[in-house]
PDB file of C-alpha atoms and ligand atoms in Angstrom:
ATOM      1  CA  MET Z   7    -115.087-114.378-165.780  1.00  0.00           C
ATOM      2  CA  VAL Z   8    -112.319-111.822-165.355  1.00  0.00           C
ATOM      3  CA  SER Z   9    -109.303-113.341-163.660  1.00  0.00           C
ATOM      4  CA  VAL Z  10    -107.777-111.246-160.920  1.00  0.00           C
ATOM      5  CA  ARG Z  11    -104.092-111.513-160.054  1.00  0.00           C
ATOM      6  CA  LYS Z  12    -103.880-112.282-156.353  1.00  0.00           C
ATOM      7  CA  LEU Z  13    -101.921-110.094-153.944  1.00  0.00           C
ATOM      8  CA  ILE Z  14    -100.512-111.050-150.569  1.00  0.00           C
ATOM      9  CA  ALA Z  15     -99.532-107.915-148.666  1.00  0.00           C
ATOM     10  CA  GLY Z  16     -97.821-107.764-145.292  1.00  0.00           C
ATOM     11  CA  ASN Z  17     -98.603-104.880-142.960  1.00  0.00           C
ATOM     12  CA  TRP Z  18     -95.875-104.683-140.362  1.00  0.00           C
ATOM     13  CA  LYS Z  19     -97.698-101.864-138.526  1.00  0.00           C
ATOM     14  CA  MET Z  20     -95.406-100.174-135.947  1.00  0.00           C
ATOM     15  CA  ASN Z  21     -93.108-103.172-135.648  1.00  0.00           C
ATOM     16  CA  GLY Z  22     -89.513-103.673-136.686  1.00  0.00           C
ATOM     17  CA  LEU Z  23     -86.085-102.158-136.085  1.00  0.00           C
ATOM     18  CA  SER Z  24     -83.106-102.537-138.423  1.00  0.00           C
ATOM     19  CA  ASN Z  25     -82.762-106.194-137.516  1.00  0.00           C
ATOM     20  CA  GLN Z  26     -86.210-106.861-139.018  1.00  0.00           C
ATOM     21  CA  ILE Z  27     -84.992-106.078-142.556  1.00  0.00           C
ATOM     22  CA  VAL Z  28     -83.582-109.588-142.869  1.00  0.00           C
ATOM     23  CA  GLU Z  29     -87.122-111.006-142.736  1.00  0.00           C
ATOM     24  CA  ALA Z  30     -88.090-109.097-145.882  1.00  0.00           C
ATOM     25  CA  VAL Z  31     -84.871-110.164-147.594  1.00  0.00           C
ATOM     26  CA  THR Z  32     -85.481-113.794-146.620  1.00  0.00           C
ATOM     27  CA  VAL Z  33     -88.968-113.657-148.154  1.00  0.00           C
ATOM     28  CA  ALA Z  34     -87.581-112.195-151.397  1.00  0.00           C
ATOM     29  CA  GLU Z  35     -84.781-114.762-151.598  1.00  0.00           C
ATOM     30  CA  ASP Z  36     -87.134-117.673-151.084  1.00  0.00           C
ATOM     31  CA  LEU Z  37     -89.539-116.353-153.732  1.00  0.00           C
ATOM     32  CA  ALA Z  38     -86.659-115.793-156.172  1.00  0.00           C
ATOM     33  CA  ARG Z  39     -85.817-119.493-155.964  1.00  0.00           C
ATOM     34  CA  ASN Z  40     -89.401-120.472-156.773  1.00  0.00           C
ATOM     35  CA  PRO Z  41     -91.306-117.477-158.174  1.00  0.00           C
ATOM     36  CA  PRO Z  42     -94.969-117.356-157.067  1.00  0.00           C
ATOM     37  CA  LYS Z  43     -97.893-116.683-159.395  1.00  0.00           C
ATOM     38  CA  VAL Z  44     -99.209-114.075-156.983  1.00  0.00           C
ATOM     39  CA  ARG Z  45     -98.031-110.522-156.320  1.00  0.00           C
ATOM     40  CA  VAL Z  46     -96.333-109.959-152.977  1.00  0.00           C
ATOM     41  CA  ALA Z  47     -95.885-106.688-151.102  1.00  0.00           C
ATOM     42  CA  ILE Z  48     -94.384-105.770-147.735  1.00  0.00           C
ATOM     43  CA  CYS Z  49     -95.419-102.546-145.998  1.00  0.00           C
ATOM     44  CA  PRO Z  50     -92.884-101.788-143.263  1.00  0.00           C
ATOM     45  CA  PRO Z  51     -92.919 -98.743-140.984  1.00  0.00           C
ATOM     46  CA  THR Z  52     -92.159 -95.552-142.944  1.00  0.00           C
ATOM     47  CA  ILE Z  53     -88.666 -95.279-141.498  1.00  0.00           C
ATOM     48  CA  LEU Z  54     -87.698 -98.636-143.047  1.00  0.00           C
ATOM     49  CA  VAL Z  55     -89.311 -98.125-146.476  1.00  0.00           C
ATOM     50  CA  HIS Z  56     -86.202 -96.780-148.161  1.00  0.00           C
ATOM     51  CA  ARG Z  57     -83.781 -99.314-146.741  1.00  0.00           C
ATOM     52  CA  ILE Z  58     -86.048-102.256-147.529  1.00  0.00           C
ATOM     53  CA  ALA Z  59     -86.838-100.924-151.015  1.00  0.00           C
ATOM     54  CA  GLU Z  60     -83.099-100.793-151.734  1.00  0.00           C
ATOM     55  CA  ARG Z  61     -82.628-104.359-150.522  1.00  0.00           C
ATOM     56  CA  LEU Z  62     -85.643-105.630-152.493  1.00  0.00           C
ATOM     57  CA  ALA Z  63     -84.865-103.790-155.737  1.00  0.00           C
ATOM     58  CA  ARG Z  64     -84.899-106.232-158.675  1.00  0.00           C
ATOM     59  CA  THR Z  65     -86.865-108.797-156.631  1.00  0.00           C
ATOM     60  CA  ILE Z  66     -90.533-109.604-157.147  1.00  0.00           C
ATOM     61  CA  VAL Z  67     -91.478-108.265-153.708  1.00  0.00           C
ATOM     62  CA  GLU Z  68     -92.983-104.784-153.845  1.00  0.00           C
ATOM     63  CA  VAL Z  69     -92.543-102.345-151.002  1.00  0.00           C
ATOM     64  CA  GLY Z  70     -95.388-100.271-149.638  1.00  0.00           C
ATOM     65  CA  ALA Z  71     -96.239 -97.757-146.961  1.00  0.00           C
ATOM     66  CA  GLN Z  72     -98.990 -97.850-144.336  1.00  0.00           C
ATOM     67  CA  ASP Z  73    -100.304 -94.305-144.679  1.00  0.00           C
ATOM     68  CA  LEU Z  74     -99.548 -90.997-146.397  1.00  0.00           C
ATOM     69  CA  HIS Z  75    -100.454 -87.328-146.091  1.00  0.00           C
ATOM     70  CA  GLY Z  76    -102.928 -85.855-148.557  1.00  0.00           C
ATOM     71  CA  GLU Z  77    -100.621 -83.044-149.699  1.00  0.00           C
ATOM     72  CA  ALA Z  78     -97.415 -83.396-151.709  1.00  0.00           C
ATOM     73  CA  ALA Z  79     -95.346 -81.090-149.456  1.00  0.00           C
ATOM     74  CA  GLY Z  80     -95.763 -78.273-146.973  1.00  0.00           C
ATOM     75  CA  ALA Z  81     -95.960 -77.310-143.312  1.00  0.00           C
ATOM     76  CA  PHE Z  82     -97.218 -80.639-141.938  1.00  0.00           C
ATOM     77  CA  THR Z  83     -94.847 -81.499-139.114  1.00  0.00           C
ATOM     78  CA  GLY Z  84     -94.223 -85.196-138.754  1.00  0.00           C
ATOM     79  CA  ASP Z  85     -96.106 -86.238-141.886  1.00  0.00           C
ATOM     80  CA  THR Z  86     -94.905 -88.025-145.027  1.00  0.00           C
ATOM     81  CA  SER Z  87     -96.276 -87.409-148.513  1.00  0.00           C
ATOM     82  CA  GLY Z  88     -96.971 -89.947-151.218  1.00  0.00           C
ATOM     83  CA  GLU Z  89     -94.319 -88.284-153.363  1.00  0.00           C
ATOM     84  CA  MET Z  90     -91.748 -88.867-150.606  1.00  0.00           C
ATOM     85  CA  LEU Z  91     -92.787 -92.496-150.212  1.00  0.00           C
ATOM     86  CA  HIS Z  92     -92.581 -93.053-153.956  1.00  0.00           C
ATOM     87  CA  ASP Z  93     -89.174 -91.389-154.026  1.00  0.00           C
ATOM     88  CA  ALA Z  94     -88.089 -93.762-151.243  1.00  0.00           C
ATOM     89  CA  GLY Z  95     -89.109 -96.780-153.320  1.00  0.00           C
ATOM     90  CA  ALA Z  96     -92.697 -97.489-152.229  1.00  0.00           C
ATOM     91  CA  ARG Z  97     -95.118 -98.547-154.968  1.00  0.00           C
ATOM     92  CA  VAL Z  98     -98.239 -99.332-152.932  1.00  0.00           C
ATOM     93  CA  VAL Z  99     -99.777 -97.697-149.867  1.00  0.00           C
ATOM     94  CA  ILE Z 100    -102.343 -98.879-147.341  1.00  0.00           C
ATOM     95  CA  ILE Z 101    -105.040 -96.253-146.780  1.00  0.00           C
ATOM     96  CA  GLY Z 102    -107.875 -96.134-144.248  1.00  0.00           C
ATOM     97  CA  HIS Z 103    -106.718 -99.009-142.065  1.00  0.00           C
ATOM     98  CA  SER Z 104    -109.083 -99.353-139.103  1.00  0.00           C
ATOM     99  CA  GLU Z 105    -106.252 -98.365-136.755  1.00  0.00           C
ATOM    100  CA  ARG Z 106    -105.924 -95.074-138.673  1.00  0.00           C
ATOM    101  CA  ARG Z 107    -109.685 -94.624-138.774  1.00  0.00           C
ATOM    102  CA  SER Z 108    -110.114 -95.172-135.026  1.00  0.00           C
ATOM    103  CA  LEU Z 109    -106.852 -93.930-133.466  1.00  0.00           C
ATOM    104  CA  HIS Z 110    -106.280 -91.021-135.867  1.00  0.00           C
ATOM    105  CA  TYR Z 111    -109.936 -90.174-136.473  1.00  0.00           C
ATOM    106  CA  GLU Z 112    -109.686 -90.634-140.238  1.00  0.00           C
ATOM    107  CA  ASP Z 113    -113.157 -90.620-141.744  1.00  0.00           C
ATOM    108  CA  ASP Z 114    -114.202 -91.668-145.248  1.00  0.00           C
ATOM    109  CA  ALA Z 115    -113.606 -88.161-146.622  1.00  0.00           C
ATOM    110  CA  VAL Z 116    -110.018 -88.157-145.331  1.00  0.00           C
ATOM    111  CA  VAL Z 117    -109.489 -91.635-146.756  1.00  0.00           C
ATOM    112  CA  SER Z 118    -110.866 -90.559-150.139  1.00  0.00           C
ATOM    113  CA  GLY Z 119    -108.529 -87.538-150.172  1.00  0.00           C
ATOM    114  CA  LYS Z 120    -105.573 -89.777-149.387  1.00  0.00           C
ATOM    115  CA  VAL Z 121    -106.547 -92.119-152.228  1.00  0.00           C
ATOM    116  CA  ASN Z 122    -106.344 -89.154-154.611  1.00  0.00           C
ATOM    117  CA  ALA Z 123    -102.976 -88.239-153.103  1.00  0.00           C
ATOM    118  CA  ALA Z 124    -101.701 -91.771-153.683  1.00  0.00           C
ATOM    119  CA  LEU Z 125    -102.771 -91.719-157.341  1.00  0.00           C
ATOM    120  CA  ARG Z 126    -101.131 -88.312-157.794  1.00  0.00           C
ATOM    121  CA  ALA Z 127     -97.880 -89.726-156.389  1.00  0.00           C
ATOM    122  CA  GLY Z 128     -97.950 -92.866-158.531  1.00  0.00           C
ATOM    123  CA  LEU Z 129     -98.745 -95.213-155.639  1.00  0.00           C
ATOM    124  CA  GLU Z 130    -101.315 -98.009-155.883  1.00  0.00           C
ATOM    125  CA  PRO Z 131    -103.745 -97.619-152.977  1.00  0.00           C
ATOM    126  CA  ILE Z 132    -104.874-100.556-150.830  1.00  0.00           C
ATOM    127  CA  ILE Z 133    -108.067 -99.134-149.388  1.00  0.00           C
ATOM    128  CA  CYS Z 134    -109.307-100.740-146.173  1.00  0.00           C
ATOM    129  CA  VAL Z 135    -112.890-101.127-145.018  1.00  0.00           C
ATOM    130  CA  GLY Z 136    -114.507-103.253-142.331  1.00  0.00           C
ATOM    131  CA  GLU Z 137    -117.250-103.353-139.749  1.00  0.00           C
ATOM    132  CA  ARG Z 138    -116.976-103.360-135.951  1.00  0.00           C
ATOM    133  CA  LEU Z 139    -118.312-106.247-133.879  1.00  0.00           C
ATOM    134  CA  ASP Z 140    -121.406-104.311-132.833  1.00  0.00           C
ATOM    135  CA  HIS Z 141    -122.229-103.699-136.492  1.00  0.00           C
ATOM    136  CA  ARG Z 142    -121.842-107.395-137.310  1.00  0.00           C
ATOM    137  CA  GLU Z 143    -123.939-108.451-134.306  1.00  0.00           C
ATOM    138  CA  ALA Z 144    -126.664-105.991-135.289  1.00  0.00           C
ATOM    139  CA  GLY Z 145    -126.747-107.458-138.808  1.00  0.00           C
ATOM    140  CA  GLN Z 146    -125.373-104.206-140.277  1.00  0.00           C
ATOM    141  CA  ALA Z 147    -122.021-105.433-141.607  1.00  0.00           C
ATOM    142  CA  LEU Z 148    -122.921-105.252-145.311  1.00  0.00           C
ATOM    143  CA  GLU Z 149    -124.552-101.864-144.923  1.00  0.00           C
ATOM    144  CA  VAL Z 150    -121.612-100.366-142.993  1.00  0.00           C
ATOM    145  CA  VAL Z 151    -119.000-101.664-145.419  1.00  0.00           C
ATOM    146  CA  SER Z 152    -120.989-100.528-148.479  1.00  0.00           C
ATOM    147  CA  HIS Z 153    -121.285 -97.052-146.979  1.00  0.00           C
ATOM    148  CA  GLN Z 154    -117.528 -96.938-146.291  1.00  0.00           C
ATOM    149  CA  LEU Z 155    -116.783 -98.036-149.850  1.00  0.00           C
ATOM    150  CA  MET Z 156    -119.125 -95.506-151.435  1.00  0.00           C
ATOM    151  CA  HIS Z 157    -117.468 -92.675-149.540  1.00  0.00           C
ATOM    152  CA  SER Z 158    -113.846 -93.846-149.377  1.00  0.00           C
ATOM    153  CA  LEU Z 159    -113.396 -94.655-153.089  1.00  0.00           C
ATOM    154  CA  PRO Z 160    -113.282 -91.503-155.249  1.00  0.00           C
ATOM    155  CA  MET Z 161    -114.365 -91.733-158.881  1.00  0.00           C
ATOM    156  CA  SER Z 162    -110.801 -90.800-159.863  1.00  0.00           C
ATOM    157  CA  LEU Z 163    -110.021 -94.494-159.276  1.00  0.00           C
ATOM    158  CA  ASP Z 164    -111.872 -95.420-162.456  1.00  0.00           C
ATOM    159  CA  GLY Z 165    -109.489 -97.189-164.814  1.00  0.00           C
ATOM    160  CA  ARG Z 166    -106.654 -97.047-162.296  1.00  0.00           C
ATOM    161  CA  ALA Z 167    -104.901 -99.828-160.396  1.00  0.00           C
ATOM    162  CA  PHE Z 168    -106.246-100.113-156.860  1.00  0.00           C
ATOM    163  CA  VAL Z 169    -106.964-102.763-154.253  1.00  0.00           C
ATOM    164  CA  VAL Z 170    -109.714-103.083-151.634  1.00  0.00           C
ATOM    165  CA  ALA Z 171    -109.008-104.836-148.337  1.00  0.00           C
ATOM    166  CA  TYR Z 172    -111.922-106.104-146.262  1.00  0.00           C
ATOM    167  CA  GLU Z 173    -110.768-106.197-142.656  1.00  0.00           C
ATOM    168  CA  PRO Z 174    -113.465-106.759-140.035  1.00  0.00           C
ATOM    169  CA  VAL Z 175    -112.237-104.665-137.090  1.00  0.00           C
ATOM    170  CA  TRP Z 176    -113.072-107.417-134.602  1.00  0.00           C
ATOM    171  CA  ALA Z 177    -110.908-109.937-136.493  1.00  0.00           C
ATOM    172  CA  ILE Z 178    -107.732-107.822-136.424  1.00  0.00           C
ATOM    173  CA  GLY Z 179    -105.130-109.201-134.046  1.00  0.00           C
ATOM    174  CA  THR Z 180    -107.738-111.227-132.149  1.00  0.00           C
ATOM    175  CA  GLY Z 181    -107.368-114.698-133.658  1.00  0.00           C
ATOM    176  CA  LEU Z 182    -111.059-114.493-134.599  1.00  0.00           C
ATOM    177  CA  THR Z 183    -112.206-114.670-138.219  1.00  0.00           C
ATOM    178  CA  PRO Z 184    -115.601-114.567-139.905  1.00  0.00           C
ATOM    179  CA  THR Z 185    -116.868-117.850-141.322  1.00  0.00           C
ATOM    180  CA  LEU Z 186    -115.862-118.564-144.918  1.00  0.00           C
ATOM    181  CA  GLU Z 187    -119.483-117.960-145.888  1.00  0.00           C
ATOM    182  CA  GLU Z 188    -119.476-114.550-144.213  1.00  0.00           C
ATOM    183  CA  ILE Z 189    -116.230-113.670-146.005  1.00  0.00           C
ATOM    184  CA  ALA Z 190    -117.642-114.844-149.355  1.00  0.00           C
ATOM    185  CA  ASN Z 191    -120.851-112.848-148.873  1.00  0.00           C
ATOM    186  CA  MET Z 192    -118.973-109.671-148.018  1.00  0.00           C
ATOM    187  CA  HIS Z 193    -116.515-110.050-150.886  1.00  0.00           C
ATOM    188  CA  ARG Z 194    -119.378-110.676-153.322  1.00  0.00           C
ATOM    189  CA  ALA Z 195    -121.092-107.477-152.117  1.00  0.00           C
ATOM    190  CA  ILE Z 196    -117.849-105.519-152.499  1.00  0.00           C
ATOM    191  CA  ARG Z 197    -117.330-106.995-155.979  1.00  0.00           C
ATOM    192  CA  ASP Z 198    -120.858-105.976-157.032  1.00  0.00           C
ATOM    193  CA  LEU Z 199    -120.269-102.450-155.827  1.00  0.00           C
ATOM    194  CA  LEU Z 200    -116.911-102.172-157.619  1.00  0.00           C
ATOM    195  CA  VAL Z 201    -118.393-103.499-160.862  1.00  0.00           C
ATOM    196  CA  GLU Z 202    -121.265-101.040-160.625  1.00  0.00           C
ATOM    197  CA  ARG Z 203    -119.029 -98.012-160.038  1.00  0.00           C
ATOM    198  CA  PHE Z 204    -115.819 -98.651-161.926  1.00  0.00           C
ATOM    199  CA  SER Z 205    -115.222 -99.744-165.515  1.00  0.00           C
ATOM    200  CA  ASN Z 206    -112.379-101.959-164.256  1.00  0.00           C
ATOM    201  CA  GLY Z 207    -114.166-103.018-161.047  1.00  0.00           C
ATOM    202  CA  ALA Z 208    -114.328-106.690-162.006  1.00  0.00           C
ATOM    203  CA  ALA Z 209    -110.538-106.924-162.181  1.00  0.00           C
ATOM    204  CA  ARG Z 210    -109.630-105.188-158.920  1.00  0.00           C
ATOM    205  CA  PRO Z 211    -108.262-107.472-156.177  1.00  0.00           C
ATOM    206  CA  ILE Z 212    -110.346-107.725-152.997  1.00  0.00           C
ATOM    207  CA  LEU Z 213    -108.162-108.845-150.093  1.00  0.00           C
ATOM    208  CA  TYR Z 214    -109.281-110.314-146.803  1.00  0.00           C
ATOM    209  CA  GLY Z 215    -107.475-109.188-143.651  1.00  0.00           C
ATOM    210  CA  GLY Z 216    -107.808-110.092-139.981  1.00  0.00           C
ATOM    211  CA  SER Z 217    -105.986-112.934-138.199  1.00  0.00           C
ATOM    212  CA  VAL Z 218    -104.759-114.582-141.407  1.00  0.00           C
ATOM    213  CA  LYS Z 219    -102.104-117.153-140.486  1.00  0.00           C
ATOM    214  CA  PRO Z 220    -100.507-120.209-142.070  1.00  0.00           C
ATOM    215  CA  SER Z 221    -103.166-122.483-140.550  1.00  0.00           C
ATOM    216  CA  ASN Z 222    -106.204-120.729-142.050  1.00  0.00           C
ATOM    217  CA  ALA Z 223    -104.687-119.155-145.186  1.00  0.00           C
ATOM    218  CA  GLN Z 224    -105.483-122.040-147.509  1.00  0.00           C
ATOM    219  CA  ASP Z 225    -109.220-121.975-146.748  1.00  0.00           C
ATOM    220  CA  ILE Z 226    -109.557-118.191-146.750  1.00  0.00           C
ATOM    221  CA  LEU Z 227    -107.518-117.670-149.910  1.00  0.00           C
ATOM    222  CA  HIS Z 228    -109.602-120.178-151.853  1.00  0.00           C
ATOM    223  CA  THR Z 229    -112.920-118.659-150.848  1.00  0.00           C
ATOM    224  CA  GLN Z 230    -114.983-117.178-153.676  1.00  0.00           C
ATOM    225  CA  ASP Z 231    -114.059-113.567-154.546  1.00  0.00           C
ATOM    226  CA  VAL Z 232    -111.067-113.530-152.175  1.00  0.00           C
ATOM    227  CA  ASP Z 233    -108.128-112.295-154.263  1.00  0.00           C
ATOM    228  CA  GLY Z 234    -105.483-112.279-151.582  1.00  0.00           C
ATOM    229  CA  ALA Z 235    -104.782-111.208-148.029  1.00  0.00           C
ATOM    230  CA  LEU Z 236    -103.594-108.259-145.985  1.00  0.00           C
ATOM    231  CA  VAL Z 237    -101.578-109.884-143.230  1.00  0.00           C
ATOM    232  CA  GLY Z 238    -100.546-108.235-139.965  1.00  0.00           C
ATOM    233  CA  GLY Z 239     -98.808-110.252-137.248  1.00  0.00           C
ATOM    234  CA  ALA Z 240     -98.065-113.253-139.455  1.00  0.00           C
ATOM    235  CA  SER Z 241     -96.158-111.089-141.965  1.00  0.00           C
ATOM    236  CA  LEU Z 242     -93.411-110.190-139.496  1.00  0.00           C
ATOM    237  CA  LEU Z 243     -91.521-113.458-139.798  1.00  0.00           C
ATOM    238  CA  ALA Z 244     -90.594-115.016-143.146  1.00  0.00           C
ATOM    239  CA  LYS Z 245     -91.364-118.471-141.731  1.00  0.00           C
ATOM    240  CA  ASP Z 246     -95.008-117.447-141.235  1.00  0.00           C
ATOM    241  CA  PHE Z 247     -95.438-115.146-144.237  1.00  0.00           C
ATOM    242  CA  LEU Z 248     -94.013-117.533-146.848  1.00  0.00           C
ATOM    243  CA  PRO Z 249     -96.531-120.352-146.228  1.00  0.00           C
ATOM    244  CA  ILE Z 250     -99.353-117.798-146.559  1.00  0.00           C
ATOM    245  CA  ILE Z 251     -97.953-116.657-149.924  1.00  0.00           C
ATOM    246  CA  ARG Z 252     -97.631-120.279-151.068  1.00  0.00           C
ATOM    247  CA  ALA Z 253    -101.193-121.009-149.911  1.00  0.00           C
ATOM    248  CA  ALA Z 254    -102.488-118.382-152.332  1.00  0.00           C
ATOM    249  CA  GLU Z 255    -101.345-120.277-155.411  1.00  0.00           C
TER     250      GLU Z 255
HETATM  251  P1  LIG X   3    -103.544-109.340-138.058  1.00  0.00           P
HETATM  252  O1  LIG X   3    -103.210-110.218-139.242  1.00  0.00           O
HETATM  253  O2  LIG X   3    -102.432-109.216-137.072  1.00  0.00           O
HETATM  254  O3  LIG X   3    -104.868-109.724-137.456  1.00  0.00           O
HETATM  255  O4  LIG X   3    -103.741-107.858-138.652  1.00  0.00           O
HETATM  256  C1  LIG X   3    -104.546-107.672-139.754  1.00  0.00           C
HETATM  257  C2  LIG X   3    -104.347-106.291-140.238  1.00  0.00           C
HETATM  258  O5  LIG X   3    -104.766-105.341-139.625  1.00  0.00           O
HETATM  259  C3  LIG X   3    -103.593-106.112-141.498  1.00  0.00           C
HETATM  260  O6  LIG X   3    -103.720-104.818-141.973  1.00  0.00           O
END
């Protein structure tokens, strides 16, 4: 069996002003005192990436972004390229989050293009997939997620570092989660697909995301084929995020 290094990533979404930076610093300081076996990343809003990356330099906590534009530079008002994010200190980037897919109409082709842009810029992509509640209720969850994966993951990923995050849309910010069996089944299906397509597919981390909190992290993070978590709300405060990181070990 290939062992996969776990990753706990925090997605702050559009939350946090300057006074939020201390939460990231607190996480890094705590982990420095007792280094975890898992990788840890924090993905703040774009505007805070540079400042947090400077504060977390020489710590084990990696800094990431939540989205990027597909081009390196050009006339794209309001957008940020992977090259800019890398220059600001980001090393990972979330791509294809369900909030981007639904609120910004990003389809699998857009996601795939952004994955290529991330690789070009030297960023490790965290590619998100997940079914809606109507898909799950209709028994189509596996089919929908497989289709998303097939079309969101370009073959250029072969041999490269990348992460897949399974985030059922209906579990995000709702307090609801799939059963551990449902999570295990989905992660197994994702693993099979990665192994089939990519020479390094067996070693790529598959994260679970959607209402992960200190109280359920232990169970979820020790479910078969779960190699970490993508955490939203519970990553905003060090007091919530740290126990999730510790639960992964
Ligand atoms: P919550 O942990 O707040 O449910 O958000 C999950 C998520 O969307 C992380 O990307």
